[in-house]
mmCIF file of C-alpha atoms in Angstrom:
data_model
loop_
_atom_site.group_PDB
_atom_site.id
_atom_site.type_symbol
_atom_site.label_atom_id
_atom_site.label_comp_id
_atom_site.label_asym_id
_atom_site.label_seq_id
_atom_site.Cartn_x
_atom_site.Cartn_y
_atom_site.Cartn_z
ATOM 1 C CA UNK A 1 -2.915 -16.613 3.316
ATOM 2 C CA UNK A 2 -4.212 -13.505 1.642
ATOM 3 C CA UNK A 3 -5.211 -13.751 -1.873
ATOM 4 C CA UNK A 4 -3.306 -10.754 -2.586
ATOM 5 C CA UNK A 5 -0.514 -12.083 -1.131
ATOM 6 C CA UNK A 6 -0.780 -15.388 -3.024
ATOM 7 C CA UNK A 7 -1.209 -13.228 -6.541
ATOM 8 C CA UNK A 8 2.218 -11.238 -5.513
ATOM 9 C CA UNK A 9 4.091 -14.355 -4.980
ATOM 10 C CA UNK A 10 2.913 -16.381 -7.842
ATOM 11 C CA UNK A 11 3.848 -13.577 -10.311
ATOM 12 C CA UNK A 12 6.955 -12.445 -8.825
ATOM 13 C CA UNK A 13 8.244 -16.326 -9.586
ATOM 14 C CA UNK A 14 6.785 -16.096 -12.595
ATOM 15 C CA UNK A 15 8.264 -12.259 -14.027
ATOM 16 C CA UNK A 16 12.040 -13.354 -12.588
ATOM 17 C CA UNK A 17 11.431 -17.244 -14.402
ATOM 18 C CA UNK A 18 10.438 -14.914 -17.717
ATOM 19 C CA UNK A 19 13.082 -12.601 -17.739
ATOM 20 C CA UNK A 20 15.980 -15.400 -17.291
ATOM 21 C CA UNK A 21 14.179 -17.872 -19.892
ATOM 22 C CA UNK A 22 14.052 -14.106 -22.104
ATOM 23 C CA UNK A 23 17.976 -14.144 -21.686
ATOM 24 C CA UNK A 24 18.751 -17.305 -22.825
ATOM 25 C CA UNK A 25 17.060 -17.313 -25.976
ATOM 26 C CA UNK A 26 17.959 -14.433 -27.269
ATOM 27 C CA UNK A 27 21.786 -15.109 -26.081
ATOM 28 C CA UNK A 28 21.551 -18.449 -28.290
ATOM 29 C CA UNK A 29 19.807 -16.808 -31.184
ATOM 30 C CA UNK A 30 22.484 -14.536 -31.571
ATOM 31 C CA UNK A 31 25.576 -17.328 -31.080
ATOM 32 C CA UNK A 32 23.190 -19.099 -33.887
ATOM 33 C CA UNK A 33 23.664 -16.252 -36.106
ATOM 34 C CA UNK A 34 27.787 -16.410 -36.143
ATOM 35 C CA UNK A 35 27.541 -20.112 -37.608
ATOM 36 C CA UNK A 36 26.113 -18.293 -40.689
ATOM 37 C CA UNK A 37 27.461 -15.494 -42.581
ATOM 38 C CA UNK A 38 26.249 -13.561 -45.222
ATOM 39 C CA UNK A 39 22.185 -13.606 -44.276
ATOM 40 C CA UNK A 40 20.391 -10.941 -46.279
ATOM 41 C CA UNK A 41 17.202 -9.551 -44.802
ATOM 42 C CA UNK A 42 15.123 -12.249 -45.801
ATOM 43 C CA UNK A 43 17.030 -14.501 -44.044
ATOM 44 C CA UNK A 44 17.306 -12.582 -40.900
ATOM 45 C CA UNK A 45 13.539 -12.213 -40.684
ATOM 46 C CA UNK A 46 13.350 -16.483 -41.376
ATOM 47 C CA UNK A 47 15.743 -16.423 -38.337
ATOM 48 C CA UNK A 48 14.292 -13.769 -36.112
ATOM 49 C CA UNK A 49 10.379 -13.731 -36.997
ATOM 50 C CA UNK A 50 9.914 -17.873 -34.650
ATOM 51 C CA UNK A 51 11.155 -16.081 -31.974
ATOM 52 C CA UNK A 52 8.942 -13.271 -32.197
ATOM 53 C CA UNK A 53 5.972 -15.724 -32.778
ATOM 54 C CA UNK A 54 7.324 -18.014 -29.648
ATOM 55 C CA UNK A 55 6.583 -15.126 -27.035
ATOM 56 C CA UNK A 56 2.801 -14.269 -28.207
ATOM 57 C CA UNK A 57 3.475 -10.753 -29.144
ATOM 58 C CA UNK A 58 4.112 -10.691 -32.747
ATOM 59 C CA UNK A 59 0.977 -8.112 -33.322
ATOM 60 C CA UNK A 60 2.763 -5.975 -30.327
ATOM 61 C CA UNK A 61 6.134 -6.157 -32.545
ATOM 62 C CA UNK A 62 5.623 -5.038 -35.611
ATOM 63 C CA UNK A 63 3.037 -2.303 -34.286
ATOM 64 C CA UNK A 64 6.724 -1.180 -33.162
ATOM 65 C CA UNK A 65 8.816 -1.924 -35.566
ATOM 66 C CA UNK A 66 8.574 -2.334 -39.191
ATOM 67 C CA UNK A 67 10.579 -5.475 -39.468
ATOM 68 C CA UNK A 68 12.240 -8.516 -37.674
ATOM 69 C CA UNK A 69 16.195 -8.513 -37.239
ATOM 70 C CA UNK A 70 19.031 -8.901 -34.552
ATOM 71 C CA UNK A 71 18.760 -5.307 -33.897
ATOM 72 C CA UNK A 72 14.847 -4.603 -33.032
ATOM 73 C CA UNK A 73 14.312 -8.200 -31.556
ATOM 74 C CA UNK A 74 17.165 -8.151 -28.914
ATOM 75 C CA UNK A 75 15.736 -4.034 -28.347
ATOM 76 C CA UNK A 76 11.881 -5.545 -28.326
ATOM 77 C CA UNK A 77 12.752 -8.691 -25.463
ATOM 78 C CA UNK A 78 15.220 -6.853 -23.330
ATOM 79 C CA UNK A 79 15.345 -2.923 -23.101
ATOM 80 C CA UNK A 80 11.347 -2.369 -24.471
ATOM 81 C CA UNK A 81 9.604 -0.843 -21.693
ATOM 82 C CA UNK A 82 6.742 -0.397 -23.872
ATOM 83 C CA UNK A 83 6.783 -4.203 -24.103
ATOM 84 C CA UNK A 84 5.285 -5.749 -20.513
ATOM 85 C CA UNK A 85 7.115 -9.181 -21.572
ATOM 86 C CA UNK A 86 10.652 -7.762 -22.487
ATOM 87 C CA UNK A 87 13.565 -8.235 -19.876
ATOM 88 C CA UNK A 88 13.647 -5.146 -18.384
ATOM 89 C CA UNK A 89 9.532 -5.067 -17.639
ATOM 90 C CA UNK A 90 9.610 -8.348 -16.014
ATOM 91 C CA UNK A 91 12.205 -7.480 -13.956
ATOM 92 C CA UNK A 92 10.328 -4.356 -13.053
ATOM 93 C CA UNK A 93 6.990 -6.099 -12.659
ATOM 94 C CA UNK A 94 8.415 -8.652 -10.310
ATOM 95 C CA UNK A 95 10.350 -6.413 -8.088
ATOM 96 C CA UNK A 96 6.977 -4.398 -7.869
ATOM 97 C CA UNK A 97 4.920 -7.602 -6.545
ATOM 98 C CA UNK A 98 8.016 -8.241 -4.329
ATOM 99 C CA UNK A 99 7.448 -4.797 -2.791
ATOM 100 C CA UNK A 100 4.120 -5.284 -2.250
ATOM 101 C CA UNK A 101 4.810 -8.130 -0.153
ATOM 102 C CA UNK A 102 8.635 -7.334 1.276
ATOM 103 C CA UNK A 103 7.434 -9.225 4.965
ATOM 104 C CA UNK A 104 6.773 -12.073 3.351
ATOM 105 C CA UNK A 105 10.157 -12.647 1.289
ATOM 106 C CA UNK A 106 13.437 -12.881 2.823
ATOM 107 C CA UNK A 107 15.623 -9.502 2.802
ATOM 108 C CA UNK A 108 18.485 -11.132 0.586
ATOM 109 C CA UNK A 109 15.904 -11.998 -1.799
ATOM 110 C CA UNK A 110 14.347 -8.727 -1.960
ATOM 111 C CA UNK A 111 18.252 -7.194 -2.650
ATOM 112 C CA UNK A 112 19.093 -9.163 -4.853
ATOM 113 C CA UNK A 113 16.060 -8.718 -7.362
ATOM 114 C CA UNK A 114 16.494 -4.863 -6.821
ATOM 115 C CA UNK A 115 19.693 -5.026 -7.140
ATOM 116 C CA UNK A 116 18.782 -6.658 -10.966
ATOM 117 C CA UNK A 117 16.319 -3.638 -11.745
ATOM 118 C CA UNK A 118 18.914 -1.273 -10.237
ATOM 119 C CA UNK A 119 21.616 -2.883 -12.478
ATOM 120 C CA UNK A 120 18.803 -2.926 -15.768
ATOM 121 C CA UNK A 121 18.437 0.886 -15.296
ATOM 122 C CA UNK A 122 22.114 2.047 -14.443
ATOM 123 C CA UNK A 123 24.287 3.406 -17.186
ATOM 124 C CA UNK A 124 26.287 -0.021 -16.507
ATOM 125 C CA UNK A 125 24.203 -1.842 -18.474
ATOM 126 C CA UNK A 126 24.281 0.451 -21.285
ATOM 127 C CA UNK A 127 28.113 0.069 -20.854
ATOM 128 C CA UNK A 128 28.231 -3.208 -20.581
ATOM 129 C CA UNK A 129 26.054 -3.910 -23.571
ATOM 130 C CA UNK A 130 27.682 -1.661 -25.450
ATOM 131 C CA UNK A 131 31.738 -2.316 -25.070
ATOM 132 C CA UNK A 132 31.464 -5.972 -23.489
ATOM 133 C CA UNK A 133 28.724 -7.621 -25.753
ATOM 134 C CA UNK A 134 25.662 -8.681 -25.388
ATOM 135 C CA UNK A 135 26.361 -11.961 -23.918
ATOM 136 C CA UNK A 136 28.383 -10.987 -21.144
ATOM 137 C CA UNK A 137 25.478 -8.777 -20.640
ATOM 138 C CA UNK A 138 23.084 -12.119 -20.391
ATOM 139 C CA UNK A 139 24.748 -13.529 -18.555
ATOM 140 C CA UNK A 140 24.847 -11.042 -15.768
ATOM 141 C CA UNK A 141 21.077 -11.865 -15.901
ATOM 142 C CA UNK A 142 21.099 -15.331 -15.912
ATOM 143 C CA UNK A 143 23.867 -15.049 -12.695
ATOM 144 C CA UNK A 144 20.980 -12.890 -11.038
ATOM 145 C CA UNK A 145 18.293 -15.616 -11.734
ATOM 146 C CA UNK A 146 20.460 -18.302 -10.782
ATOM 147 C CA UNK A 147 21.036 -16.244 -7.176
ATOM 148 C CA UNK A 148 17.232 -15.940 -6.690
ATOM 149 C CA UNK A 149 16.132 -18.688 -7.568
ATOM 150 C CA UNK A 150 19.080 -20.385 -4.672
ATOM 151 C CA UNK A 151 17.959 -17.905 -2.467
ATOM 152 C CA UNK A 152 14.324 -19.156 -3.147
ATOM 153 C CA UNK A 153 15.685 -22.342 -1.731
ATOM 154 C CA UNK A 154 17.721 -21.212 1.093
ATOM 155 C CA UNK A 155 16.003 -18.685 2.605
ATOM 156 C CA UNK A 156 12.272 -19.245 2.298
ATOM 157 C CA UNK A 157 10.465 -21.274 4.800
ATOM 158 C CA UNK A 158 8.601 -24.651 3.581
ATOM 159 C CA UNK A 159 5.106 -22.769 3.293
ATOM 160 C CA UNK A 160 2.592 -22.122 1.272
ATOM 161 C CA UNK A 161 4.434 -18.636 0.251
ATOM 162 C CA UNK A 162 7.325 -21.447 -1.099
ATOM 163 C CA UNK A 163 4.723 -23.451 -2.782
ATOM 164 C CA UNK A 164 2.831 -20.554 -4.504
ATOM 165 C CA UNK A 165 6.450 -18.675 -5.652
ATOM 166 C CA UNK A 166 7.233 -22.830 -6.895
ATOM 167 C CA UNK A 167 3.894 -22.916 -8.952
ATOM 168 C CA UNK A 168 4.887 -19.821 -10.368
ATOM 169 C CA UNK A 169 7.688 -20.795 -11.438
ATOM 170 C CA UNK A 170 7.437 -23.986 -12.778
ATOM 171 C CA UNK A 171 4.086 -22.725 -15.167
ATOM 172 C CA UNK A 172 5.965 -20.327 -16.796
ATOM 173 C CA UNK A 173 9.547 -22.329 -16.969
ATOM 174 C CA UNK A 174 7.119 -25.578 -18.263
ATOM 175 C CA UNK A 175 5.137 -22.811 -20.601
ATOM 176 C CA UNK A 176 8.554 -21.218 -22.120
ATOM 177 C CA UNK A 177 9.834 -24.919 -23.048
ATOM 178 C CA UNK A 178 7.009 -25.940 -25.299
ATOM 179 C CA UNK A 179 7.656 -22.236 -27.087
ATOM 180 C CA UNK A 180 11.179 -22.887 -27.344
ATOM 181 C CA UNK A 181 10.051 -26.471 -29.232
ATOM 182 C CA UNK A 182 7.628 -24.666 -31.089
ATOM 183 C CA UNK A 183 10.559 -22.088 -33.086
ATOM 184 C CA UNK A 184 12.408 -24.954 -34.333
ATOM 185 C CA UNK A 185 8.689 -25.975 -35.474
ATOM 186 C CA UNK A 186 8.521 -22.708 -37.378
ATOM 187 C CA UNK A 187 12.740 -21.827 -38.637
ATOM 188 C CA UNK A 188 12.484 -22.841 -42.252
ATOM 189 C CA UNK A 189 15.348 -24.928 -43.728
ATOM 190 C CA UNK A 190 16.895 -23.363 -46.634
ATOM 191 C CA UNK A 191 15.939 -26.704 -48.524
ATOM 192 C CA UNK A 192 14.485 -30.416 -47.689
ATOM 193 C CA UNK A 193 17.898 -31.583 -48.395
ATOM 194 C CA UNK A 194 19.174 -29.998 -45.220
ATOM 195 C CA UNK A 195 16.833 -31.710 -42.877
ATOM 196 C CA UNK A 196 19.466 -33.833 -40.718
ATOM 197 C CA UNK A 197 22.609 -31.505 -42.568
ATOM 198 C CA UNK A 198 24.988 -29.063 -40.460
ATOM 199 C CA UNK A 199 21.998 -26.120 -40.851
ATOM 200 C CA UNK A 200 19.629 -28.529 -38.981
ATOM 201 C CA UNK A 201 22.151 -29.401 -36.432
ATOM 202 C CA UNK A 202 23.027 -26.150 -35.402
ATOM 203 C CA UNK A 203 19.636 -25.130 -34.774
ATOM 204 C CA UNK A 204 19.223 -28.306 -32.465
ATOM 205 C CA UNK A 205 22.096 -27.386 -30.583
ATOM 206 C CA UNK A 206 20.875 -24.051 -30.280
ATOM 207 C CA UNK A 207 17.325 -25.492 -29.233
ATOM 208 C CA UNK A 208 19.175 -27.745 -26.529
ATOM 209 C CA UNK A 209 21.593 -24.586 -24.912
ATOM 210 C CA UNK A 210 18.459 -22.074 -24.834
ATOM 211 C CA UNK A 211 16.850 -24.859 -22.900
ATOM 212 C CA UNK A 212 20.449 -25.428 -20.405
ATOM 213 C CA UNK A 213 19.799 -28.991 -21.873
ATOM 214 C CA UNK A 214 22.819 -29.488 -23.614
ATOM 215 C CA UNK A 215 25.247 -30.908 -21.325
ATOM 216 C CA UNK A 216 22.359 -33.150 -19.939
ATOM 217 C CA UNK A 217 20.781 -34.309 -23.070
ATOM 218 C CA UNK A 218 24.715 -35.776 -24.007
ATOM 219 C CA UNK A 219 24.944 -37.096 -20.629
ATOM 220 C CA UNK A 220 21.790 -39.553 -21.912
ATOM 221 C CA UNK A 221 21.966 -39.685 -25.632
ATOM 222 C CA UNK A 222 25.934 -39.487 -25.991
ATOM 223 C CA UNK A 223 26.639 -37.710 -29.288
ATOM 224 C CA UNK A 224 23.683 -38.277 -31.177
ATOM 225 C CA UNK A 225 21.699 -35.060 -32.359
ATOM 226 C CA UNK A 226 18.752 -36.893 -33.096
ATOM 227 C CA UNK A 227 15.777 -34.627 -33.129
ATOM 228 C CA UNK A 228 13.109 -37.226 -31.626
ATOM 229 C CA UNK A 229 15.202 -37.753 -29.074
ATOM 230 C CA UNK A 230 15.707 -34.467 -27.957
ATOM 231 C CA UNK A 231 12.069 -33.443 -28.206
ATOM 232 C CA UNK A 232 11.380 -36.903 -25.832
ATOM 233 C CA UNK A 233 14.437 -35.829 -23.881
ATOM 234 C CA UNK A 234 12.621 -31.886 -23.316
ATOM 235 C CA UNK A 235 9.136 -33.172 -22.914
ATOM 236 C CA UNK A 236 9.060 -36.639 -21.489
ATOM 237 C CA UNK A 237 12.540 -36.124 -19.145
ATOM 238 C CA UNK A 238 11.517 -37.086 -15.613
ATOM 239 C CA UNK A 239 14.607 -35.733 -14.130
ATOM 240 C CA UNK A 240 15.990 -32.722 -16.084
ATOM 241 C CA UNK A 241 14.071 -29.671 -14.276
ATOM 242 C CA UNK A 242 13.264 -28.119 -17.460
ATOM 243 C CA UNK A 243 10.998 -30.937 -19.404
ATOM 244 C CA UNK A 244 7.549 -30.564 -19.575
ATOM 245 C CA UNK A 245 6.948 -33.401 -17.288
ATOM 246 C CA UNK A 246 9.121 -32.804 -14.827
ATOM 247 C CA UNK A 247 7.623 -29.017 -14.296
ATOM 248 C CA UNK A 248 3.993 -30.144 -14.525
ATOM 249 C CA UNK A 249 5.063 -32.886 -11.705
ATOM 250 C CA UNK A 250 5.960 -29.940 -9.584
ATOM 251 C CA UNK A 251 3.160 -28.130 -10.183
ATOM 252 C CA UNK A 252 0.831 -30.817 -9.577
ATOM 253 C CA UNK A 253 2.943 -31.234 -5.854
ATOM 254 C CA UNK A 254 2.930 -27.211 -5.326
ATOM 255 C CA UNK A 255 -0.819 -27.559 -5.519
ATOM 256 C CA UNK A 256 -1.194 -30.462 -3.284
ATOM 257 C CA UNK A 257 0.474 -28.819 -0.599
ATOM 258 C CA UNK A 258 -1.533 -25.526 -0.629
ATOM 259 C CA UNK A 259 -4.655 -27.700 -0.347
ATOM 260 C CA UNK A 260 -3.369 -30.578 2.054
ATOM 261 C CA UNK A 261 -5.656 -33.438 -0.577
ATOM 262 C CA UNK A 262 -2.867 -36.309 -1.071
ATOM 263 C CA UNK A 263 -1.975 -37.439 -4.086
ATOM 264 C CA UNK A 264 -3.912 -39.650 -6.260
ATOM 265 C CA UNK A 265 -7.063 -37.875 -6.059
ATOM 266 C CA UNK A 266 -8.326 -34.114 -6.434
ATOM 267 C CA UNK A 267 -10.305 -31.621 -4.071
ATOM 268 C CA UNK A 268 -10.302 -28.557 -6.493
ATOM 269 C CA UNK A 269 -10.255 -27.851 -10.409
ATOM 270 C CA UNK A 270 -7.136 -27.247 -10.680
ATOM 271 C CA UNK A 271 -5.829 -30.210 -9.387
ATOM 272 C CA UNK A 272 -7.996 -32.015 -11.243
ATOM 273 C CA UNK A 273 -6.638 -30.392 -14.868
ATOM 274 C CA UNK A 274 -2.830 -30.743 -13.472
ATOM 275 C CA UNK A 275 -3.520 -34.015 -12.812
ATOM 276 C CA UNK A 276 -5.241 -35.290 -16.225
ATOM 277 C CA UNK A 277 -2.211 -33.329 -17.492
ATOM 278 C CA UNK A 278 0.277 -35.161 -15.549
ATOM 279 C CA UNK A 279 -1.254 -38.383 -16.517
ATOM 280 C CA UNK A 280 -1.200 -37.618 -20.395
ATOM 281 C CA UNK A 281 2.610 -36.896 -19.975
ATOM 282 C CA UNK A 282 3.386 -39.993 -18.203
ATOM 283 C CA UNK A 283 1.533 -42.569 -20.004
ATOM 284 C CA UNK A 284 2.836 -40.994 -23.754
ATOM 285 C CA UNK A 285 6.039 -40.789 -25.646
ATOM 286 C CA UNK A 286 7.472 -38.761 -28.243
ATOM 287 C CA UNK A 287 5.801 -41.500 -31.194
ATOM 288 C CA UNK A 288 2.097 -39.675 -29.522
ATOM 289 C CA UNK A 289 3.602 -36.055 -30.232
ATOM 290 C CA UNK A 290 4.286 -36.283 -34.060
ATOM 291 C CA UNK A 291 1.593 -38.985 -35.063
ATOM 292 C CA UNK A 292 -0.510 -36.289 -33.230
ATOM 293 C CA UNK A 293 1.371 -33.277 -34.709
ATOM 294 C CA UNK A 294 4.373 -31.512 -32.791
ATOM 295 C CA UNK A 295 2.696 -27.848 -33.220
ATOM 296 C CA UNK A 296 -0.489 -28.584 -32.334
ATOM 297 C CA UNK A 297 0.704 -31.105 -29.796
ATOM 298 C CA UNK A 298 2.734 -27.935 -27.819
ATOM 299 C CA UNK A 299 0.016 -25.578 -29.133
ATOM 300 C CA UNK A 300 -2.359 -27.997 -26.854
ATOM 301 C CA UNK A 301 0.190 -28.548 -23.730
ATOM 302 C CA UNK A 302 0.229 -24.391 -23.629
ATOM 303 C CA UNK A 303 -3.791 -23.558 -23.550
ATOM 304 C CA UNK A 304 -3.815 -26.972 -20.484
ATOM 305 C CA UNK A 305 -1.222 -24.797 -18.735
ATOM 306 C CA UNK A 306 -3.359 -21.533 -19.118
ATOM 307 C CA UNK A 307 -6.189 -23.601 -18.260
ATOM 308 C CA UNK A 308 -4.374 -24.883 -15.073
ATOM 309 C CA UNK A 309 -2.897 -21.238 -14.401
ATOM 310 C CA UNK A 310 -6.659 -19.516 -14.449
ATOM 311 C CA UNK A 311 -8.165 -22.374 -12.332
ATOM 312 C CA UNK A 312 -5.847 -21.995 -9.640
ATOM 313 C CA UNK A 313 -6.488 -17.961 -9.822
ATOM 314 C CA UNK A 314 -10.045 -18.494 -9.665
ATOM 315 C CA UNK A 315 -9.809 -21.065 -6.527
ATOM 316 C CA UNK A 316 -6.562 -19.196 -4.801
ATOM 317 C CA UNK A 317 -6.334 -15.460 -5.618
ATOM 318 C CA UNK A 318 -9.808 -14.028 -7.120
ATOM 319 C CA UNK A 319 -11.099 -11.475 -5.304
ATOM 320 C CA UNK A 320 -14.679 -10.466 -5.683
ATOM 321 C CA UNK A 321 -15.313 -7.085 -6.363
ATOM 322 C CA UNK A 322 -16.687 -5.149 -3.663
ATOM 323 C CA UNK A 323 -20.358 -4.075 -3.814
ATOM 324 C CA UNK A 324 -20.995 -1.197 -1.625
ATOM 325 C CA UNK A 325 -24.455 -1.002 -1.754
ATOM 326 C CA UNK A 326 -25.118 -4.518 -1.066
ATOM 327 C CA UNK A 327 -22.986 -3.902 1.925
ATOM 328 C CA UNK A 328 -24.145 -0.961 2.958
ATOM 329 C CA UNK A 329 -27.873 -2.686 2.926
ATOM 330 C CA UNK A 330 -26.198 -5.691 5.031
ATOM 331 C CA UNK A 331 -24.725 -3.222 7.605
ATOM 332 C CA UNK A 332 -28.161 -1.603 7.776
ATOM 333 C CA UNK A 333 -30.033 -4.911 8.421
ATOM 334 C CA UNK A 334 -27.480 -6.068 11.164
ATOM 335 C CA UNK A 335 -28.101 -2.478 12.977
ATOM 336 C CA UNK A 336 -31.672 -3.339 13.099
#
């Protein structure tokens, strides 16, 4: 395969993954906000500003906007097109790369993603937005990254374009869960006293329904919000598809497949870092992650999945720049 085709694919699963993960936390942040009335400014920017901080562009943020509420965050992560990472510029960066490689990706999948962008940029939107709400408005996204993401499944062969869209997408969905871990790290509590109160619930709940973990987490734990449990439940979880462990699992097969090495042992650097990963998740619990520190423990997990990320661009999709001299003098020497 083409490294430029393996780039395209890779960052196509990863812009679509981005956008939906985009729509559910901002959906949840703003259901948060109707459990609590009366929040001055101060408290708005408490709320608003570990969201901001989750996504890496707080410095792009307030070089747009002089300060953090409902009204410039949901602006900044979905309509922005000044911001690369909002809604609307993933969606646009990922239809690009699927344009760029339209033979490789089935025809449904191609409409359907266009049909998203289309949808983003159509007065509909703005309609919808504006006399339905905004959540009937996510959710017309998530419904669009739910029908990709099946038509991922249904449509593409078992290849390496497959395993390169499933790397993709399982980086940035593993990436996105340690940030959503890492707000309720950062929301401050109006006072000790309501660590384990209804404030400190809520924003559990909220934690567990950005994630889609809700109904699955209860399905284990019963009715206990218990917040070690649902940090081992989001991290540790070998079988919900949005843990840590269970994306960096699926990395760690994506890349075996491209390569052909079996498991248990390595041929390239990135297998090798997915794997020391994959071990540190499987032989830890929850008690590793706060004697070790739950921000810097996330703050670590995120860097290993950069580090994982660049390794497989420099093995799979780097392409050295050409030098035309050198081949020019190489073209001369062969004529000779």
């Amino acid at each position: 395969m083409l490294s430029r085709v393996a780039d395209s694919l890779y960052w196509l699963a990863r812009y679509t993954e981005r956008a939906d993960n985009l729509a559910r936390l901002v959906e949840v942040n703003l259901q948060l906000l109707l459990d609590f009335k009366d929040l001055d400014n101060d408290k708005l920017k408490e709320h608003w500003d570990p969201v901001i901080r989750s996504t890496g562009d707080e410095e792009r943020f307030y070089e747009l906007y002089d300060e953090a509420n409902s009204q410039t965050v949901t602006d900044f992560l979905t309509f922005n097109s000044e911001n690369p990472n909002s809604v609307i510029g993933c969606i646009s960066a990922a239809r690009e790369n699927a344009r760029m490689i339209r033979d490789q990706i089935s025809s449904e999948l191609w409409e359907t993603l266009n049909n998203l962008y289309l949808f983003l940029k159509s007065n509909d939107a703005k309609h919808i937005w504006e006399h339905s709400g905004a959540y009937e408005f996510y959710d017309h996204i998530k419904d669009h990254s739910l029908r990709f993401q099946g038509l991922v499944a249904a449509t593409l062969p078992r290849d390496e374009c497959y395993d390169f869209m499933q790397f993709g997408r399982f980086i940035e969905r593993a990436d996105k869960t340690t940030r959503m871990l890492d707000i309720k790290y950062h929301i401050l509590l109006p006072s000790p006293n309501d660590v384990g109160g209804a404030v400190d619930t809520a924003q559990w709940v909220a934690l567990l329904r950005a994630a889609s973990a809700y109904d699955a987490y209860h399905a284990q734990y019963l009715a206990s919000i218990d917040p070690a449990n649902i940090a081992e439940f989001l991290i540790f979880s070998d079988t919900f598809p949005r843990s840590i462990r269970y994306c960096v699992t699926q990395i760690n097969a994506r890349l075996h497949n491209i390569s052909g090495c079996p498991w248990g042992s390595y041929s390239n650097e990135p297998e090798k870092l997915c794997g020391k990963l994959m071990s540190d998740l499987i032989y830890s619990n929850v008690q590793d992650v706060i004697s070790f520190g739950m921000h810097e423990w996330l703050d670590q997990c995120q860097q290993r999945l950069n580090e994982i990320s660049q390794a497989t661009y420099q093995t799979y999709m780097f392409q050295k720049p050409i030098d035309l001299a050198e081949e020019i003098q190489q073209q001369q020497q062969q004529q000779q």
